[in-house]
């Protein structure tokens, strides 16, 4: 299936009716169960997307009025026959009732468009989802956040930078938003978790279907630390390829800005960056090695005007002043505990001679296999001494072990 970026992020070319979401959401209290059911029913109506559904609510005056309308009135609005019949005969409400039973059994909360808990920034985009399925902390959805996205196949440099930046930003109270895909997304979530911060994962599946499967434990850790797992897709939705580009507008829409770490020329990250630009969000990018294909995305974005990011401060200084003060009122731009923002921090903990020799051979942007380390160090160190020193370096956070007994220097 060929996807158009314009169809995902942009308004229809011939759109003549401007819908202000704010007119649909000016309620002081949480919506009633019936209202939530009705919004859910709209979302489950075949052939009725978010934009057309909102125009329908605008025309009839309220979501409840849509379901009081006759079949003739619905058809007069130019709805597809299958949509009008599903609404007019009550089939949509039946589907919604069945879906609510599934969400209750799965411990999932439905947040509808007129719910005060619905993310305010997400309402600003052209086609916000009518409902969000939420597992975890609903309140975290409205807190200031930064999206961190990138390739599913990052270099050690890319995954290291994503994790390091997520650690530093989450430690300062920003919510880290990403899609929990393999690669950069997972590194960003892990960074937030390492900082004991909060992170939001936007699924391209049902919120009860972690994908990929190996991230099930990561999803559990997100929930334990007060984060959230969200999706616009119904419970038990399988990982269909077309769903992932569609969900990218939510990742950018919820955030104050999108940080691209590594992305090839043709990747889903391009869609997220495109959506961010059209949603008037800040775009940040970490520069990469020009000989690496994964550097095409961020390097091109920087040439087009994206903010170059080397440390957390490059993101922090672009945030509105009121957000910085709210997150860190006492020391807005200071690193905690005297920490610096440098990629090459000073080392206050002296290393042993063996540890220094190993660290001198390792790189941050290229993995080194254990056999190569042993071969190069064997004249001066035994293999047991190498293993012991690597273990100590890992405990100190100076070295990371990758699959296959490969090691890289930590940022």
GROMACS .gro file of C-alpha atoms in nm:
model
  411
    1UNK     CA    1   0.000   0.000   0.000
    2UNK     CA    2   0.145   0.334  -0.106
    3UNK     CA    3   0.116   0.603   0.161
    4UNK     CA    4   0.109   0.973   0.087
    5UNK     CA    5   0.278   1.202   0.334
    6UNK     CA    6   0.014   1.463   0.256
    7UNK     CA    7  -0.268   1.224   0.342
    8UNK     CA    8  -0.110   1.152   0.680
    9UNK     CA    9  -0.010   1.497   0.797
   10UNK     CA   10  -0.181   1.761   0.585
   11UNK     CA   11  -0.536   1.892   0.538
   12UNK     CA   12  -0.726   1.795   0.223
   13UNK     CA   13  -0.650   2.030  -0.066
   14UNK     CA   14  -1.019   2.097  -0.128
   15UNK     CA   15  -1.112   2.128   0.238
   16UNK     CA   16  -1.357   2.416   0.281
   17UNK     CA   17  -1.474   2.365   0.637
   18UNK     CA   18  -1.233   2.461   0.911
   19UNK     CA   19  -1.308   2.282   1.236
   20UNK     CA   20  -1.187   2.428   1.560
   21UNK     CA   21  -1.126   2.144   1.799
   22UNK     CA   22  -1.147   2.387   2.088
   23UNK     CA   23  -1.518   2.432   2.020
   24UNK     CA   24  -1.562   2.061   2.069
   25UNK     CA   25  -1.366   2.041   2.392
   26UNK     CA   26  -1.477   2.334   2.606
   27UNK     CA   27  -1.593   2.121   2.897
   28UNK     CA   28  -1.487   2.167   3.255
   29UNK     CA   29  -1.542   1.812   3.374
   30UNK     CA   30  -1.460   1.467   3.249
   31UNK     CA   31  -1.709   1.349   2.987
   32UNK     CA   32  -1.980   1.106   3.089
   33UNK     CA   33  -1.952   0.739   3.007
   34UNK     CA   34  -2.214   0.789   2.737
   35UNK     CA   35  -2.012   1.066   2.573
   36UNK     CA   36  -1.699   0.852   2.573
   37UNK     CA   37  -1.900   0.568   2.424
   38UNK     CA   38  -2.026   0.797   2.148
   39UNK     CA   39  -1.679   0.928   2.057
   40UNK     CA   40  -1.555   0.569   2.051
   41UNK     CA   41  -1.848   0.472   1.829
   42UNK     CA   42  -1.756   0.748   1.584
   43UNK     CA   43  -1.399   0.622   1.575
   44UNK     CA   44  -1.516   0.267   1.502
   45UNK     CA   45  -1.758   0.366   1.227
   46UNK     CA   46  -1.637   0.218   0.897
   47UNK     CA   47  -1.542   0.474   0.634
   48UNK     CA   48  -1.546   0.764   0.880
   49UNK     CA   49  -1.204   0.913   0.960
   50UNK     CA   50  -1.116   1.160   1.238
   51UNK     CA   51  -1.150   1.473   1.024
   52UNK     CA   52  -1.487   1.384   0.876
   53UNK     CA   53  -1.614   1.272   1.216
   54UNK     CA   54  -1.522   1.608   1.372
   55UNK     CA   55  -1.694   1.796   1.091
   56UNK     CA   56  -2.002   1.584   1.155
   57UNK     CA   57  -2.000   1.676   1.525
   58UNK     CA   58  -1.951   2.041   1.435
   59UNK     CA   59  -2.250   2.030   1.198
   60UNK     CA   60  -2.491   1.868   1.444
   61UNK     CA   61  -2.363   2.066   1.745
   62UNK     CA   62  -2.254   1.779   1.970
   63UNK     CA   63  -2.148   1.418   1.956
   64UNK     CA   64  -2.479   1.313   2.113
   65UNK     CA   65  -2.673   1.494   1.839
   66UNK     CA   66  -2.497   1.285   1.574
   67UNK     CA   67  -2.652   0.972   1.720
   68UNK     CA   68  -2.995   1.135   1.740
   69UNK     CA   69  -2.984   1.221   1.369
   70UNK     CA   70  -3.191   1.019   1.126
   71UNK     CA   71  -3.046   0.808   0.849
   72UNK     CA   72  -3.172   1.066   0.598
   73UNK     CA   73  -2.996   1.350   0.780
   74UNK     CA   74  -2.673   1.154   0.794
   75UNK     CA   75  -2.686   1.066   0.426
   76UNK     CA   76  -2.755   1.432   0.344
   77UNK     CA   77  -2.414   1.515   0.492
   78UNK     CA   78  -2.248   1.317   0.212
   79UNK     CA   79  -2.138   1.024   0.427
   80UNK     CA   80  -2.060   0.694   0.267
   81UNK     CA   81  -2.360   0.462   0.275
   82UNK     CA   82  -2.176   0.217   0.502
   83UNK     CA   83  -2.097   0.499   0.749
   84UNK     CA   84  -2.447   0.645   0.756
   85UNK     CA   85  -2.607   0.303   0.804
   86UNK     CA   86  -2.365   0.207   1.082
   87UNK     CA   87  -2.446   0.529   1.271
   88UNK     CA   88  -2.817   0.538   1.192
   89UNK     CA   89  -2.891   0.176   1.280
   90UNK     CA   90  -2.693   0.179   1.606
   91UNK     CA   91  -2.429  -0.064   1.479
   92UNK     CA   92  -2.149   0.179   1.570
   93UNK     CA   93  -2.271   0.199   1.929
   94UNK     CA   94  -2.281  -0.180   1.949
   95UNK     CA   95  -1.922  -0.197   1.828
   96UNK     CA   96  -1.823   0.064   2.089
   97UNK     CA   97  -1.990  -0.128   2.371
   98UNK     CA   98  -1.801  -0.443   2.271
   99UNK     CA   99  -1.476  -0.243   2.257
  100UNK     CA  100  -1.535  -0.092   2.602
  101UNK     CA  101  -1.575  -0.439   2.747
  102UNK     CA  102  -1.238  -0.538   2.596
  103UNK     CA  103  -1.065  -0.225   2.729
  104UNK     CA  104  -1.202  -0.283   3.078
  105UNK     CA  105  -1.071  -0.638   3.076
  106UNK     CA  106  -0.727  -0.517   2.959
  107UNK     CA  107  -0.703  -0.235   3.214
  108UNK     CA  108  -0.711   0.029   2.941
  109UNK     CA  109  -0.861   0.378   2.976
  110UNK     CA  110  -1.036   0.555   2.688
  111UNK     CA  111  -0.958   0.928   2.662
  112UNK     CA  112  -1.193   1.101   2.418
  113UNK     CA  113  -1.142   1.427   2.231
  114UNK     CA  114  -1.359   1.627   2.473
  115UNK     CA  115  -1.187   1.485   2.781
  116UNK     CA  116  -0.974   1.741   2.973
  117UNK     CA  117  -0.709   1.469   3.002
  118UNK     CA  118  -0.670   1.461   2.624
  119UNK     CA  119  -0.329   1.614   2.534
  120UNK     CA  120  -0.380   1.983   2.453
  121UNK     CA  121  -0.095   1.990   2.201
  122UNK     CA  122  -0.241   1.695   2.013
  123UNK     CA  123  -0.569   1.884   1.967
  124UNK     CA  124  -0.380   2.147   1.769
  125UNK     CA  125  -0.301   1.918   1.477
  126UNK     CA  126  -0.525   1.884   1.172
  127UNK     CA  127  -0.651   1.530   1.239
  128UNK     CA  128  -0.620   1.436   1.608
  129UNK     CA  129  -0.753   1.089   1.696
  130UNK     CA  130  -1.110   1.089   1.827
  131UNK     CA  131  -1.003   0.866   2.117
  132UNK     CA  132  -0.679   0.747   2.271
  133UNK     CA  133  -0.641   0.407   2.433
  134UNK     CA  134  -0.420   0.455   2.739
  135UNK     CA  135  -0.239   0.216   2.970
  136UNK     CA  136  -0.066   0.380   3.263
  137UNK     CA  137  -0.059   0.740   3.384
  138UNK     CA  138  -0.316   0.949   3.195
  139UNK     CA  139  -0.190   1.278   3.344
  140UNK     CA  140   0.154   1.237   3.185
  141UNK     CA  141   0.000   1.291   2.840
  142UNK     CA  142  -0.041   1.664   2.898
  143UNK     CA  143   0.304   1.730   3.044
  144UNK     CA  144   0.580   1.895   2.833
  145UNK     CA  145   0.762   1.640   2.623
  146UNK     CA  146   1.018   1.590   2.348
  147UNK     CA  147   0.992   1.322   2.081
  148UNK     CA  148   1.309   1.123   2.010
  149UNK     CA  149   1.293   0.923   1.687
  150UNK     CA  150   1.522   0.752   1.441
  151UNK     CA  151   1.615   0.442   1.250
  152UNK     CA  152   1.541   0.086   1.357
  153UNK     CA  153   1.901  -0.004   1.269
  154UNK     CA  154   2.120   0.255   1.443
  155UNK     CA  155   2.495   0.255   1.476
  156UNK     CA  156   2.638   0.234   1.830
  157UNK     CA  157   2.682   0.612   1.803
  158UNK     CA  158   2.313   0.661   1.720
  159UNK     CA  159   2.176   0.441   1.996
  160UNK     CA  160   2.424   0.589   2.243
  161UNK     CA  161   2.331   0.947   2.160
  162UNK     CA  162   1.958   0.871   2.177
  163UNK     CA  163   1.996   0.714   2.519
  164UNK     CA  164   2.231   0.982   2.652
  165UNK     CA  165   2.011   1.271   2.542
  166UNK     CA  166   1.698   1.099   2.674
  167UNK     CA  167   1.868   1.048   3.011
  168UNK     CA  168   1.967   1.414   3.037
  169UNK     CA  169   1.630   1.552   2.921
  170UNK     CA  170   1.420   1.313   3.130
  171UNK     CA  171   1.631   1.394   3.436
  172UNK     CA  172   1.516   1.754   3.395
  173UNK     CA  173   1.147   1.665   3.390
  174UNK     CA  174   1.074   1.642   3.018
  175UNK     CA  175   0.859   1.352   2.902
  176UNK     CA  176   1.035   1.141   2.637
  177UNK     CA  177   0.792   1.046   2.359
  178UNK     CA  178   0.869   0.780   2.100
  179UNK     CA  179   0.724   0.481   1.916
  180UNK     CA  180   0.894   0.192   2.099
  181UNK     CA  181   1.024   0.049   1.772
  182UNK     CA  182   1.357  -0.128   1.761
  183UNK     CA  183   1.664   0.091   1.750
  184UNK     CA  184   1.659   0.461   1.835
  185UNK     CA  185   1.304   0.455   1.977
  186UNK     CA  186   1.390   0.181   2.225
  187UNK     CA  187   1.714   0.357   2.321
  188UNK     CA  188   1.521   0.677   2.395
  189UNK     CA  189   1.274   0.494   2.619
  190UNK     CA  190   1.558   0.315   2.797
  191UNK     CA  191   1.733   0.646   2.855
  192UNK     CA  192   1.426   0.793   3.023
  193UNK     CA  193   1.395   0.483   3.238
  194UNK     CA  194   1.763   0.501   3.336
  195UNK     CA  195   1.703   0.857   3.455
  196UNK     CA  196   1.395   0.742   3.654
  197UNK     CA  197   1.194   0.976   3.433
  198UNK     CA  198   0.865   0.934   3.252
  199UNK     CA  199   0.822   0.830   2.892
  200UNK     CA  200   0.526   0.778   2.659
  201UNK     CA  201   0.526   0.505   2.393
  202UNK     CA  202   0.290   0.554   2.097
  203UNK     CA  203   0.192   0.217   1.953
  204UNK     CA  204   0.112   0.135   1.592
  205UNK     CA  205  -0.081  -0.165   1.726
  206UNK     CA  206  -0.346  -0.209   1.990
  207UNK     CA  207  -0.218  -0.079   2.320
  208UNK     CA  208  -0.239  -0.436   2.453
  209UNK     CA  209  -0.008  -0.566   2.178
  210UNK     CA  210   0.355  -0.464   2.250
  211UNK     CA  211   0.557  -0.461   1.929
  212UNK     CA  212   0.822  -0.581   1.882
  213UNK     CA  213   0.772  -0.864   2.132
  214UNK     CA  214   1.116  -0.819   2.285
  215UNK     CA  215   1.003  -0.478   2.415
  216UNK     CA  216   0.740  -0.627   2.645
  217UNK     CA  217   0.968  -0.581   2.946
  218UNK     CA  218   1.045  -0.226   2.834
  219UNK     CA  219   0.671  -0.152   2.825
  220UNK     CA  220   0.636  -0.284   3.181
  221UNK     CA  221   0.921  -0.060   3.299
  222UNK     CA  222   0.755   0.243   3.140
  223UNK     CA  223   0.437   0.175   3.338
  224UNK     CA  224   0.620   0.112   3.666
  225UNK     CA  225   0.788   0.454   3.648
  226UNK     CA  226   0.463   0.643   3.585
  227UNK     CA  227   0.474   0.664   3.207
  228UNK     CA  228   0.208   0.561   2.958
  229UNK     CA  229   0.145   0.341   2.657
  230UNK     CA  230  -0.103   0.489   2.410
  231UNK     CA  231  -0.262   0.406   2.075
  232UNK     CA  232  -0.545   0.525   1.852
  233UNK     CA  233  -0.602   0.171   1.727
  234UNK     CA  234  -0.858  -0.065   1.882
  235UNK     CA  235  -0.766  -0.337   2.128
  236UNK     CA  236  -0.594  -0.641   1.974
  237UNK     CA  237  -0.496  -0.457   1.653
  238UNK     CA  238  -0.209  -0.651   1.497
  239UNK     CA  239   0.110  -0.478   1.368
  240UNK     CA  240  -0.004  -0.386   1.017
  241UNK     CA  241   0.269  -0.195   0.827
  242UNK     CA  242   0.039   0.093   0.726
  243UNK     CA  243  -0.043   0.175   1.088
  244UNK     CA  244   0.307   0.287   1.186
  245UNK     CA  245   0.338   0.588   0.952
  246UNK     CA  246  -0.014   0.693   1.056
  247UNK     CA  247   0.072   0.693   1.426
  248UNK     CA  248   0.378   0.914   1.367
  249UNK     CA  249   0.159   1.228   1.358
  250UNK     CA  250   0.068   1.153   1.722
  251UNK     CA  251   0.434   1.130   1.828
  252UNK     CA  252   0.508   1.472   1.681
  253UNK     CA  253   0.168   1.620   1.773
  254UNK     CA  254   0.205   1.546   2.144
  255UNK     CA  255   0.555   1.689   2.164
  256UNK     CA  256   0.702   2.037   2.187
  257UNK     CA  257   0.968   1.932   1.939
  258UNK     CA  258   1.103   1.629   1.754
  259UNK     CA  259   1.466   1.517   1.790
  260UNK     CA  260   1.595   1.304   1.502
  261UNK     CA  261   1.904   1.098   1.582
  262UNK     CA  262   1.968   0.872   1.282
  263UNK     CA  263   1.750   0.812   0.977
  264UNK     CA  264   1.810   0.693   0.622
  265UNK     CA  265   1.679   0.880   0.318
  266UNK     CA  266   1.365   0.668   0.293
  267UNK     CA  267   1.236   0.598   0.641
  268UNK     CA  268   0.936   0.649   0.865
  269UNK     CA  269   1.135   0.911   1.055
  270UNK     CA  270   1.100   1.141   0.753
  271UNK     CA  271   0.722   1.126   0.801
  272UNK     CA  272   0.753   1.221   1.167
  273UNK     CA  273   0.982   1.515   1.082
  274UNK     CA  274   0.745   1.625   0.804
  275UNK     CA  275   0.449   1.611   1.042
  276UNK     CA  276   0.645   1.811   1.302
  277UNK     CA  277   0.712   2.087   1.049
  278UNK     CA  278   0.349   2.101   0.940
  279UNK     CA  279   0.235   2.102   1.303
  280UNK     CA  280   0.467   2.397   1.378
  281UNK     CA  281   0.685   2.196   1.613
  282UNK     CA  282   1.056   2.250   1.669
  283UNK     CA  283   1.279   2.006   1.479
  284UNK     CA  284   1.615   1.903   1.625
  285UNK     CA  285   1.876   1.674   1.473
  286UNK     CA  286   2.196   1.506   1.589
  287UNK     CA  287   2.462   1.534   1.315
  288UNK     CA  288   2.617   1.211   1.190
  289UNK     CA  289   2.904   1.073   0.988
  290UNK     CA  290   2.844   1.183   0.627
  291UNK     CA  291   2.964   0.845   0.496
  292UNK     CA  292   2.691   0.661   0.688
  293UNK     CA  293   2.352   0.627   0.517
  294UNK     CA  294   2.173   0.673   0.850
  295UNK     CA  295   2.315   1.024   0.872
  296UNK     CA  296   2.125   1.139   0.561
  297UNK     CA  297   1.810   1.226   0.755
  298UNK     CA  298   1.949   1.438   1.040
  299UNK     CA  299   2.219   1.601   0.825
  300UNK     CA  300   1.962   1.700   0.562
  301UNK     CA  301   1.728   1.838   0.828
  302UNK     CA  302   2.013   2.048   0.968
  303UNK     CA  303   2.084   2.188   0.620
  304UNK     CA  304   1.715   2.277   0.596
  305UNK     CA  305   1.717   2.466   0.925
  306UNK     CA  306   1.673   2.210   1.202
  307UNK     CA  307   1.854   2.286   1.528
  308UNK     CA  308   2.184   2.098   1.555
  309UNK     CA  309   2.198   1.904   1.882
  310UNK     CA  310   2.515   1.784   2.051
  311UNK     CA  311   2.402   1.800   2.415
  312UNK     CA  312   2.077   1.832   2.611
  313UNK     CA  313   2.136   2.207   2.644
  314UNK     CA  314   2.082   2.253   2.271
  315UNK     CA  315   1.725   2.130   2.318
  316UNK     CA  316   1.669   2.294   2.655
  317UNK     CA  317   1.752   2.645   2.538
  318UNK     CA  318   1.483   2.626   2.266
  319UNK     CA  319   1.204   2.551   2.514
  320UNK     CA  320   0.972   2.837   2.614
  321UNK     CA  321   1.093   3.012   2.927
  322UNK     CA  322   0.778   2.929   3.124
  323UNK     CA  323   0.833   2.557   3.053
  324UNK     CA  324   1.196   2.570   3.165
  325UNK     CA  325   1.100   2.751   3.484
  326UNK     CA  326   0.818   2.508   3.556
  327UNK     CA  327   1.044   2.208   3.510
  328UNK     CA  328   1.340   2.349   3.703
  329UNK     CA  329   1.236   2.668   3.886
  330UNK     CA  330   1.537   2.685   4.115
  331UNK     CA  331   1.814   2.623   3.865
  332UNK     CA  332   1.663   2.635   3.520
  333UNK     CA  333   1.972   2.597   3.308
  334UNK     CA  334   2.215   2.439   3.551
  335UNK     CA  335   2.321   2.079   3.533
  336UNK     CA  336   2.234   1.892   3.853
  337UNK     CA  337   2.514   1.804   4.090
  338UNK     CA  338   2.762   2.003   3.889
  339UNK     CA  339   2.713   1.786   3.580
  340UNK     CA  340   2.829   1.936   3.255
  341UNK     CA  341   2.662   1.910   2.917
  342UNK     CA  342   2.985   1.817   2.742
  343UNK     CA  343   3.010   1.500   2.538
  344UNK     CA  344   3.359   1.462   2.686
  345UNK     CA  345   3.308   1.506   3.061
  346UNK     CA  346   3.601   1.508   3.299
  347UNK     CA  347   3.664   1.186   3.488
  348UNK     CA  348   3.665   1.229   3.865
  349UNK     CA  349   3.701   0.855   3.929
  350UNK     CA  350   4.053   0.737   3.845
  351UNK     CA  351   4.073   0.416   3.645
  352UNK     CA  352   4.309   0.128   3.697
  353UNK     CA  353   4.591   0.085   3.442
  354UNK     CA  354   4.408  -0.212   3.285
  355UNK     CA  355   4.082  -0.015   3.256
  356UNK     CA  356   4.263   0.279   3.096
  357UNK     CA  357   4.420   0.053   2.834
  358UNK     CA  358   4.086  -0.100   2.741
  359UNK     CA  359   3.908   0.235   2.733
  360UNK     CA  360   4.178   0.373   2.501
  361UNK     CA  361   4.098   0.103   2.245
  362UNK     CA  362   3.719   0.142   2.251
  363UNK     CA  363   3.521   0.392   2.045
  364UNK     CA  364   3.178   0.544   2.103
  365UNK     CA  365   3.067   0.516   1.741
  366UNK     CA  366   3.208   0.175   1.652
  367UNK     CA  367   3.179  -0.159   1.831
  368UNK     CA  368   3.488  -0.365   1.912
  369UNK     CA  369   3.457  -0.743   1.945
  370UNK     CA  370   3.596  -0.912   2.256
  371UNK     CA  371   3.831  -1.131   2.050
  372UNK     CA  372   3.991  -0.822   1.897
  373UNK     CA  373   4.044  -0.671   2.244
  374UNK     CA  374   4.206  -0.990   2.370
  375UNK     CA  375   4.430  -1.012   2.064
  376UNK     CA  376   4.549  -0.653   2.096
  377UNK     CA  377   4.597  -0.659   2.474
  378UNK     CA  378   4.722  -1.014   2.523
  379UNK     CA  379   5.095  -0.923   2.535
  380UNK     CA  380   5.030  -0.703   2.841
  381UNK     CA  381   4.714  -0.848   2.999
  382UNK     CA  382   4.572  -1.194   3.050
  383UNK     CA  383   4.221  -1.269   2.926
  384UNK     CA  384   4.092  -1.293   3.284
  385UNK     CA  385   4.229  -0.945   3.357
  386UNK     CA  386   4.059  -0.810   3.043
  387UNK     CA  387   3.724  -0.964   3.142
  388UNK     CA  388   3.752  -0.828   3.496
  389UNK     CA  389   3.840  -0.477   3.374
  390UNK     CA  390   3.552  -0.479   3.122
  391UNK     CA  391   3.315  -0.584   3.399
  392UNK     CA  392   3.429  -0.293   3.618
  393UNK     CA  393   3.396  -0.048   3.328
  394UNK     CA  394   3.042  -0.170   3.261
  395UNK     CA  395   2.948  -0.127   3.627
  396UNK     CA  396   3.088   0.228   3.615
  397UNK     CA  397   2.880   0.305   3.306
  398UNK     CA  398   3.185   0.380   3.095
  399UNK     CA  399   3.139   0.086   2.858
  400UNK     CA  400   2.831  -0.077   2.706
  401UNK     CA  401   2.812  -0.435   2.587
  402UNK     CA  402   2.622  -0.499   2.264
  403UNK     CA  403   2.500  -0.836   2.134
  404UNK     CA  404   2.774  -1.071   2.019
  405UNK     CA  405   3.023  -0.965   2.287
  406UNK     CA  406   3.081  -0.630   2.120
  407UNK     CA  407   3.178  -0.330   2.331
  408UNK     CA  408   3.151   0.045   2.283
  409UNK     CA  409   3.256   0.340   2.493
  410UNK     CA  410   2.959   0.512   2.661
  411UNK     CA  411   2.882   0.877   2.597
   0.00000   0.00000   0.00000
